[in-house]
Amino acid sequence: MKFDIITIFPEIFDSYFSESIIKRAQGAGFVDINIINLRDYTTDSHKTVDDTPYGGGAGMVMKVEPIYRAVGSIISNFLRRGGPISNEFSNSNSKISKPDNVCIILFSAKGKRYTQQDAVRLSKYENIIMICGRYEGVDERVIE
């Protein structure tokens, strides 16, 4: 099982994944964990990942464009490894086909509690992409 974690704070995960049972699982080849710095998918010199909400409002939200590029890159790599394609999801001008055995999870304070049933359901996926939200959340277009 492969986990891709998209974050703006990749260093936070180093200690968690280099110790204990997670380290042993990686060493045995049961899981592959890839930490992705969202700032690597920005196009400006300041590596900006946040902006004011698209529809207006207070606070800052994570921009859709870097998230979309990061997810697109992960899925492209998955397909190069031979994964099947289905379920299209789109951004304003382009589409990415999400394979059936890839799950995308967006962490949010508004999300639901993780349960044992979720663990069983998620265990069926070959690749899980986790998007770590920050600030006031993410641009609503990411959720759509």
Short mmCIF file of N, CA and C in Angstrom, two decimals:
data_model
loop_
_atom_site.label_atom_id
_atom_site.label_comp_id
_atom_site.label_asym_id
_atom_site.label_seq_id
_atom_site.Cartn_x
_atom_site.Cartn_y
_atom_site.Cartn_z
N MET A 1 0.86 -1.17 0.00
CA MET A 1 0.00 0.00 0.00
C MET A 1 0.90 1.23 0.00
N LYS A 2 0.54 2.20 -0.81
CA LYS A 2 1.32 3.44 -0.92
C LYS A 2 0.50 4.60 -0.37
N PHE A 3 1.17 5.42 0.44
CA PHE A 3 0.56 6.62 0.99
C PHE A 3 1.33 7.83 0.47
N ASP A 4 0.62 8.77 -0.13
CA ASP A 4 1.21 10.05 -0.53
C ASP A 4 0.57 11.12 0.34
N ILE A 5 1.39 11.85 1.08
CA ILE A 5 0.89 12.87 1.99
C ILE A 5 1.32 14.23 1.47
N ILE A 6 0.33 15.05 1.11
CA ILE A 6 0.59 16.39 0.59
C ILE A 6 0.47 17.38 1.75
N THR A 7 1.53 18.14 1.99
CA THR A 7 1.58 19.04 3.14
C THR A 7 2.46 20.25 2.85
N ILE A 8 2.28 21.31 3.62
CA ILE A 8 3.21 22.43 3.52
C ILE A 8 4.26 22.36 4.63
N PHE A 9 4.18 21.35 5.47
CA PHE A 9 5.15 21.14 6.55
C PHE A 9 5.69 19.71 6.51
N PRO A 10 6.47 19.35 5.49
CA PRO A 10 6.93 17.97 5.36
C PRO A 10 7.81 17.49 6.51
N GLU A 11 8.54 18.39 7.14
CA GLU A 11 9.46 18.00 8.22
C GLU A 11 8.73 17.41 9.42
N ILE A 12 7.48 17.79 9.61
CA ILE A 12 6.70 17.32 10.76
C ILE A 12 6.62 15.79 10.77
N PHE A 13 6.61 15.17 9.62
CA PHE A 13 6.37 13.73 9.52
C PHE A 13 7.62 12.89 9.74
N ASP A 14 8.81 13.48 9.63
CA ASP A 14 10.05 12.72 9.71
C ASP A 14 10.13 11.83 10.95
N SER A 15 9.89 12.39 12.12
CA SER A 15 10.04 11.61 13.34
C SER A 15 8.98 10.51 13.46
N TYR A 16 7.78 10.76 12.98
CA TYR A 16 6.71 9.76 13.07
C TYR A 16 7.00 8.54 12.20
N PHE A 17 7.53 8.79 11.01
CA PHE A 17 7.71 7.69 10.07
C PHE A 17 9.08 7.05 10.13
N SER A 18 9.95 7.55 10.99
CA SER A 18 11.28 6.95 11.10
C SER A 18 11.44 6.18 12.41
N GLU A 19 10.35 5.93 13.09
CA GLU A 19 10.38 5.23 14.38
C GLU A 19 9.32 4.13 14.42
N SER A 20 9.44 3.26 15.36
CA SER A 20 8.47 2.25 15.78
C SER A 20 7.87 1.40 14.67
N ILE A 21 6.60 1.11 14.81
CA ILE A 21 5.92 0.16 13.93
C ILE A 21 5.84 0.66 12.48
N ILE A 22 5.73 1.94 12.29
CA ILE A 22 5.66 2.48 10.93
C ILE A 22 6.99 2.27 10.21
N LYS A 23 8.09 2.49 10.91
CA LYS A 23 9.41 2.26 10.32
C LYS A 23 9.57 0.78 9.95
N ARG A 24 9.13 -0.12 10.83
CA ARG A 24 9.24 -1.55 10.55
C ARG A 24 8.36 -1.96 9.37
N ALA A 25 7.17 -1.39 9.28
CA ALA A 25 6.27 -1.70 8.15
C ALA A 25 6.89 -1.24 6.83
N GLN A 26 7.51 -0.07 6.84
CA GLN A 26 8.19 0.40 5.62
C GLN A 26 9.37 -0.49 5.28
N GLY A 27 10.16 -0.85 6.29
CA GLY A 27 11.32 -1.71 6.07
C GLY A 27 10.95 -3.08 5.51
N ALA A 28 9.81 -3.59 5.93
CA ALA A 28 9.34 -4.90 5.46
C ALA A 28 8.63 -4.81 4.11
N GLY A 29 8.42 -3.59 3.61
CA GLY A 29 7.77 -3.42 2.32
C GLY A 29 6.26 -3.47 2.35
N PHE A 30 5.67 -3.40 3.53
CA PHE A 30 4.21 -3.42 3.63
C PHE A 30 3.59 -2.10 3.21
N VAL A 31 4.28 -1.00 3.51
CA VAL A 31 3.79 0.33 3.13
C VAL A 31 4.93 1.14 2.54
N ASP A 32 4.55 2.05 1.68
CA ASP A 32 5.48 3.02 1.10
C ASP A 32 4.88 4.39 1.38
N ILE A 33 5.61 5.23 2.09
CA ILE A 33 5.10 6.55 2.46
C ILE A 33 5.92 7.62 1.77
N ASN A 34 5.24 8.49 1.04
CA ASN A 34 5.89 9.56 0.30
C ASN A 34 5.34 10.90 0.80
N ILE A 35 6.20 11.75 1.33
CA ILE A 35 5.79 13.06 1.81
C ILE A 35 6.05 14.06 0.70
N ILE A 36 5.03 14.81 0.32
CA ILE A 36 5.12 15.76 -0.79
C ILE A 36 4.95 17.17 -0.26
N ASN A 37 5.93 18.01 -0.56
CA ASN A 37 5.87 19.41 -0.17
C ASN A 37 5.02 20.16 -1.20
N LEU A 38 3.87 20.65 -0.78
CA LEU A 38 2.96 21.34 -1.69
C LEU A 38 3.62 22.55 -2.34
N ARG A 39 4.56 23.17 -1.65
CA ARG A 39 5.24 24.35 -2.21
C ARG A 39 6.02 24.01 -3.49
N ASP A 40 6.37 22.74 -3.68
CA ASP A 40 7.06 22.33 -4.90
C ASP A 40 6.15 22.40 -6.13
N TYR A 41 4.86 22.58 -5.92
CA TYR A 41 3.90 22.61 -7.03
C TYR A 41 3.32 24.00 -7.26
N THR A 42 3.98 25.01 -6.73
CA THR A 42 3.57 26.40 -6.97
C THR A 42 4.34 26.94 -8.17
N THR A 43 3.88 28.06 -8.71
CA THR A 43 4.53 28.63 -9.89
C THR A 43 5.18 29.98 -9.63
N ASP A 44 4.96 30.57 -8.46
CA ASP A 44 5.55 31.88 -8.18
C ASP A 44 6.85 31.73 -7.38
N SER A 45 7.65 32.78 -7.38
CA SER A 45 8.95 32.74 -6.71
C SER A 45 8.84 32.64 -5.19
N HIS A 46 7.70 33.02 -4.64
CA HIS A 46 7.50 32.97 -3.19
C HIS A 46 6.92 31.63 -2.72
N LYS A 47 6.61 30.74 -3.68
CA LYS A 47 6.02 29.42 -3.39
C LYS A 47 4.74 29.55 -2.56
N THR A 48 3.86 30.43 -3.01
CA THR A 48 2.61 30.73 -2.31
C THR A 48 1.60 29.60 -2.47
N VAL A 49 1.09 29.12 -1.34
CA VAL A 49 0.09 28.05 -1.36
C VAL A 49 -1.27 28.51 -0.85
N ASP A 50 -1.36 29.75 -0.39
CA ASP A 50 -2.62 30.24 0.17
C ASP A 50 -3.05 31.54 -0.48
N ASP A 51 -4.32 31.84 -0.35
CA ASP A 51 -4.90 33.06 -0.91
C ASP A 51 -6.21 33.33 -0.20
N THR A 52 -6.78 34.49 -0.47
CA THR A 52 -8.10 34.79 0.09
C THR A 52 -9.12 33.87 -0.59
N PRO A 53 -10.22 33.57 0.06
CA PRO A 53 -11.22 32.67 -0.54
C PRO A 53 -11.70 33.18 -1.91
N TYR A 54 -11.84 32.27 -2.86
CA TYR A 54 -12.25 32.59 -4.23
C TYR A 54 -13.56 33.36 -4.27
N GLY A 55 -14.52 32.97 -3.47
CA GLY A 55 -15.82 33.63 -3.46
C GLY A 55 -15.91 34.77 -2.45
N GLY A 56 -14.79 35.11 -1.83
CA GLY A 56 -14.79 36.16 -0.82
C GLY A 56 -14.91 35.58 0.57
N GLY A 57 -14.68 36.39 1.55
CA GLY A 57 -14.76 35.95 2.94
C GLY A 57 -13.47 36.21 3.68
N ALA A 58 -13.51 35.97 4.98
CA ALA A 58 -12.36 36.24 5.83
C ALA A 58 -11.38 35.08 5.82
N GLY A 59 -10.13 35.38 6.16
CA GLY A 59 -9.12 34.34 6.31
C GLY A 59 -8.43 33.96 5.02
N MET A 60 -7.60 32.94 5.12
CA MET A 60 -6.83 32.44 3.99
C MET A 60 -7.16 30.96 3.80
N VAL A 61 -7.23 30.55 2.55
CA VAL A 61 -7.46 29.15 2.23
C VAL A 61 -6.33 28.66 1.32
N MET A 62 -6.13 27.37 1.31
CA MET A 62 -5.11 26.81 0.43
C MET A 62 -5.62 26.86 -1.01
N LYS A 63 -4.74 27.27 -1.91
CA LYS A 63 -5.09 27.44 -3.32
C LYS A 63 -5.34 26.09 -4.00
N VAL A 64 -6.23 26.11 -4.97
CA VAL A 64 -6.57 24.89 -5.69
C VAL A 64 -5.45 24.45 -6.64
N GLU A 65 -4.77 25.39 -7.28
CA GLU A 65 -3.81 25.05 -8.34
C GLU A 65 -2.66 24.16 -7.86
N PRO A 66 -1.95 24.51 -6.78
CA PRO A 66 -0.87 23.62 -6.35
C PRO A 66 -1.37 22.24 -5.91
N ILE A 67 -2.53 22.21 -5.26
CA ILE A 67 -3.09 20.92 -4.83
C ILE A 67 -3.42 20.08 -6.05
N TYR A 68 -4.04 20.70 -7.03
CA TYR A 68 -4.41 19.98 -8.24
C TYR A 68 -3.18 19.44 -8.97
N ARG A 69 -2.12 20.26 -9.05
CA ARG A 69 -0.89 19.81 -9.70
C ARG A 69 -0.24 18.65 -8.93
N ALA A 70 -0.23 18.74 -7.62
CA ALA A 70 0.37 17.68 -6.80
C ALA A 70 -0.39 16.36 -6.97
N VAL A 71 -1.72 16.42 -6.88
CA VAL A 71 -2.54 15.21 -7.05
C VAL A 71 -2.36 14.66 -8.46
N GLY A 72 -2.34 15.53 -9.45
CA GLY A 72 -2.14 15.10 -10.83
C GLY A 72 -0.81 14.38 -11.02
N SER A 73 0.23 14.89 -10.39
CA SER A 73 1.54 14.27 -10.47
C SER A 73 1.55 12.88 -9.83
N ILE A 74 0.91 12.76 -8.69
CA ILE A 74 0.84 11.46 -8.00
C ILE A 74 0.09 10.45 -8.87
N ILE A 75 -1.04 10.87 -9.42
CA ILE A 75 -1.85 9.95 -10.24
C ILE A 75 -1.10 9.58 -11.52
N SER A 76 -0.40 10.53 -12.12
CA SER A 76 0.41 10.22 -13.31
C SER A 76 1.46 9.17 -13.00
N ASN A 77 2.12 9.32 -11.86
CA ASN A 77 3.12 8.32 -11.45
C ASN A 77 2.47 6.97 -11.20
N PHE A 78 1.28 6.97 -10.61
CA PHE A 78 0.55 5.72 -10.37
C PHE A 78 0.23 5.03 -11.69
N LEU A 79 -0.23 5.79 -12.66
CA LEU A 79 -0.59 5.22 -13.96
C LEU A 79 0.64 4.68 -14.68
N ARG A 80 1.79 5.33 -14.51
CA ARG A 80 3.03 4.83 -15.10
C ARG A 80 3.42 3.48 -14.51
N ARG A 81 3.01 3.25 -13.27
CA ARG A 81 3.28 1.96 -12.63
C ARG A 81 2.26 0.90 -13.06
N GLY A 82 1.28 1.29 -13.88
CA GLY A 82 0.33 0.32 -14.41
C GLY A 82 -1.04 0.29 -13.78
N GLY A 83 -1.42 1.33 -13.03
CA GLY A 83 -2.74 1.36 -12.41
C GLY A 83 -3.85 1.61 -13.42
N PRO A 84 -5.06 1.10 -13.18
CA PRO A 84 -6.20 1.31 -14.08
C PRO A 84 -6.81 2.70 -13.93
N ILE A 85 -7.57 3.15 -14.92
CA ILE A 85 -8.17 4.48 -14.92
C ILE A 85 -9.69 4.40 -14.85
N SER A 86 -10.30 5.34 -14.14
CA SER A 86 -11.75 5.60 -14.20
C SER A 86 -12.04 6.88 -13.46
N ASN A 87 -13.30 7.13 -13.10
CA ASN A 87 -13.74 8.28 -12.28
C ASN A 87 -13.00 9.59 -12.53
N GLU A 88 -13.47 10.38 -13.47
CA GLU A 88 -12.82 11.66 -13.74
C GLU A 88 -13.19 12.69 -12.70
N PHE A 89 -12.22 13.49 -12.32
CA PHE A 89 -12.51 14.69 -11.54
C PHE A 89 -11.82 15.82 -12.26
N SER A 90 -12.37 17.03 -12.16
CA SER A 90 -11.86 18.09 -13.01
C SER A 90 -11.55 19.36 -12.26
N ASN A 91 -10.72 20.16 -12.88
CA ASN A 91 -10.42 21.52 -12.48
C ASN A 91 -10.89 22.36 -13.66
N SER A 92 -10.92 23.64 -13.53
CA SER A 92 -11.54 24.51 -14.52
C SER A 92 -11.19 24.16 -15.97
N ASN A 93 -9.94 23.89 -16.30
CA ASN A 93 -9.57 23.69 -17.69
C ASN A 93 -9.09 22.29 -18.05
N SER A 94 -8.85 21.44 -17.07
CA SER A 94 -8.30 20.14 -17.39
C SER A 94 -8.92 19.07 -16.51
N LYS A 95 -8.69 17.82 -16.88
CA LYS A 95 -9.25 16.71 -16.11
C LYS A 95 -8.15 15.72 -15.78
N ILE A 96 -8.30 15.09 -14.65
CA ILE A 96 -7.43 14.00 -14.25
C ILE A 96 -8.34 12.80 -14.02
N SER A 97 -7.96 11.66 -14.55
CA SER A 97 -8.74 10.45 -14.31
C SER A 97 -8.21 9.80 -13.04
N LYS A 98 -9.08 9.63 -12.05
CA LYS A 98 -8.68 9.01 -10.79
C LYS A 98 -8.91 7.51 -10.89
N PRO A 99 -7.86 6.73 -10.74
CA PRO A 99 -8.02 5.28 -10.78
C PRO A 99 -8.93 4.77 -9.67
N ASP A 100 -9.59 3.64 -9.92
CA ASP A 100 -10.49 3.05 -8.92
C ASP A 100 -9.79 2.71 -7.62
N ASN A 101 -8.54 2.26 -7.70
CA ASN A 101 -7.87 1.82 -6.48
C ASN A 101 -6.98 2.90 -5.87
N VAL A 102 -7.34 4.16 -6.13
CA VAL A 102 -6.70 5.32 -5.49
C VAL A 102 -7.78 6.06 -4.72
N CYS A 103 -7.49 6.39 -3.48
CA CYS A 103 -8.43 7.14 -2.64
C CYS A 103 -7.79 8.47 -2.28
N ILE A 104 -8.55 9.54 -2.38
CA ILE A 104 -8.06 10.87 -2.01
C ILE A 104 -8.79 11.31 -0.75
N ILE A 105 -8.02 11.65 0.28
CA ILE A 105 -8.58 12.09 1.55
C ILE A 105 -8.13 13.51 1.82
N LEU A 106 -9.08 14.38 2.11
CA LEU A 106 -8.78 15.76 2.48
C LEU A 106 -9.05 15.91 3.97
N PHE A 107 -7.99 16.15 4.74
CA PHE A 107 -8.17 16.34 6.18
C PHE A 107 -8.76 17.70 6.46
N SER A 108 -9.73 17.73 7.38
CA SER A 108 -10.42 18.97 7.71
C SER A 108 -10.98 18.86 9.12
N ALA A 109 -11.01 19.99 9.80
CA ALA A 109 -11.64 20.01 11.13
C ALA A 109 -13.13 19.71 11.02
N LYS A 110 -13.70 19.90 9.84
CA LYS A 110 -15.12 19.63 9.62
C LYS A 110 -15.36 18.17 9.22
N GLY A 111 -14.29 17.40 9.10
CA GLY A 111 -14.40 16.02 8.64
C GLY A 111 -15.01 15.10 9.68
N LYS A 112 -15.14 13.83 9.31
CA LYS A 112 -15.74 12.85 10.22
C LYS A 112 -14.65 12.09 10.97
N ARG A 113 -15.03 11.48 12.05
CA ARG A 113 -14.11 10.69 12.88
C ARG A 113 -13.70 9.43 12.13
N TYR A 114 -12.42 9.09 12.22
CA TYR A 114 -11.87 7.89 11.61
C TYR A 114 -12.24 6.67 12.46
N THR A 115 -12.83 5.66 11.84
CA THR A 115 -13.30 4.48 12.57
C THR A 115 -12.65 3.21 12.03
N GLN A 116 -12.89 2.11 12.71
CA GLN A 116 -12.39 0.81 12.26
C GLN A 116 -12.99 0.45 10.90
N GLN A 117 -14.25 0.81 10.68
CA GLN A 117 -14.87 0.55 9.37
C GLN A 117 -14.15 1.31 8.27
N ASP A 118 -13.71 2.53 8.56
CA ASP A 118 -12.94 3.31 7.59
C ASP A 118 -11.62 2.60 7.29
N ALA A 119 -10.96 2.09 8.32
CA ALA A 119 -9.69 1.38 8.14
C ALA A 119 -9.87 0.17 7.22
N VAL A 120 -10.91 -0.59 7.43
CA VAL A 120 -11.19 -1.76 6.59
C VAL A 120 -11.46 -1.33 5.16
N ARG A 121 -12.29 -0.31 4.98
CA ARG A 121 -12.61 0.18 3.64
C ARG A 121 -11.36 0.69 2.92
N LEU A 122 -10.54 1.47 3.61
CA LEU A 122 -9.35 2.05 3.00
C LEU A 122 -8.27 1.01 2.71
N SER A 123 -8.29 -0.10 3.42
CA SER A 123 -7.28 -1.13 3.21
C SER A 123 -7.39 -1.77 1.82
N LYS A 124 -8.49 -1.57 1.15
CA LYS A 124 -8.70 -2.14 -0.18
C LYS A 124 -8.03 -1.33 -1.28
N TYR A 125 -7.60 -0.11 -0.97
CA TYR A 125 -6.97 0.75 -1.98
C TYR A 125 -5.48 0.46 -2.09
N GLU A 126 -4.96 0.65 -3.30
CA GLU A 126 -3.53 0.47 -3.54
C GLU A 126 -2.74 1.73 -3.19
N ASN A 127 -3.36 2.88 -3.39
CA ASN A 127 -2.68 4.15 -3.14
C ASN A 127 -3.67 5.10 -2.47
N ILE A 128 -3.24 5.70 -1.35
CA ILE A 128 -4.07 6.67 -0.65
C ILE A 128 -3.34 8.01 -0.67
N ILE A 129 -4.01 9.02 -1.19
CA ILE A 129 -3.46 10.37 -1.25
C ILE A 129 -4.12 11.17 -0.14
N MET A 130 -3.31 11.71 0.76
CA MET A 130 -3.82 12.49 1.89
C MET A 130 -3.41 13.94 1.71
N ILE A 131 -4.39 14.83 1.76
CA ILE A 131 -4.14 16.26 1.63
C ILE A 131 -4.33 16.90 2.99
N CYS A 132 -3.25 17.46 3.52
CA CYS A 132 -3.30 18.11 4.83
C CYS A 132 -3.69 19.57 4.65
N GLY A 133 -4.88 19.92 5.08
CA GLY A 133 -5.35 21.30 4.98
C GLY A 133 -4.77 22.18 6.07
N ARG A 134 -4.72 23.47 5.83
CA ARG A 134 -4.22 24.44 6.80
C ARG A 134 -5.08 25.69 6.72
N TYR A 135 -4.73 26.67 7.52
CA TYR A 135 -5.41 27.96 7.53
C TYR A 135 -6.90 27.78 7.78
N GLU A 136 -7.72 28.43 6.98
CA GLU A 136 -9.17 28.32 7.13
C GLU A 136 -9.72 27.15 6.32
N GLY A 137 -8.83 26.33 5.79
CA GLY A 137 -9.25 25.19 4.99
C GLY A 137 -8.66 25.27 3.60
N VAL A 138 -9.38 24.71 2.64
CA VAL A 138 -8.92 24.71 1.25
C VAL A 138 -9.98 25.37 0.38
N ASP A 139 -9.56 25.82 -0.78
CA ASP A 139 -10.46 26.38 -1.77
C ASP A 139 -11.55 25.33 -2.04
N GLU A 140 -12.79 25.74 -2.07
CA GLU A 140 -13.92 24.81 -2.26
C GLU A 140 -13.81 24.02 -3.55
N ARG A 141 -13.10 24.54 -4.55
CA ARG A 141 -12.95 23.81 -5.81
C ARG A 141 -12.15 22.53 -5.62
N VAL A 142 -11.32 22.45 -4.60
CA VAL A 142 -10.59 21.22 -4.30
C VAL A 142 -11.58 20.14 -3.88
N ILE A 143 -12.54 20.51 -3.05
CA ILE A 143 -13.53 19.56 -2.54
C ILE A 143 -14.43 19.06 -3.66
N GLU A 144 -14.81 19.95 -4.55
CA GLU A 144 -15.68 19.57 -5.67
C GLU A 144 -14.96 18.59 -6.55
#
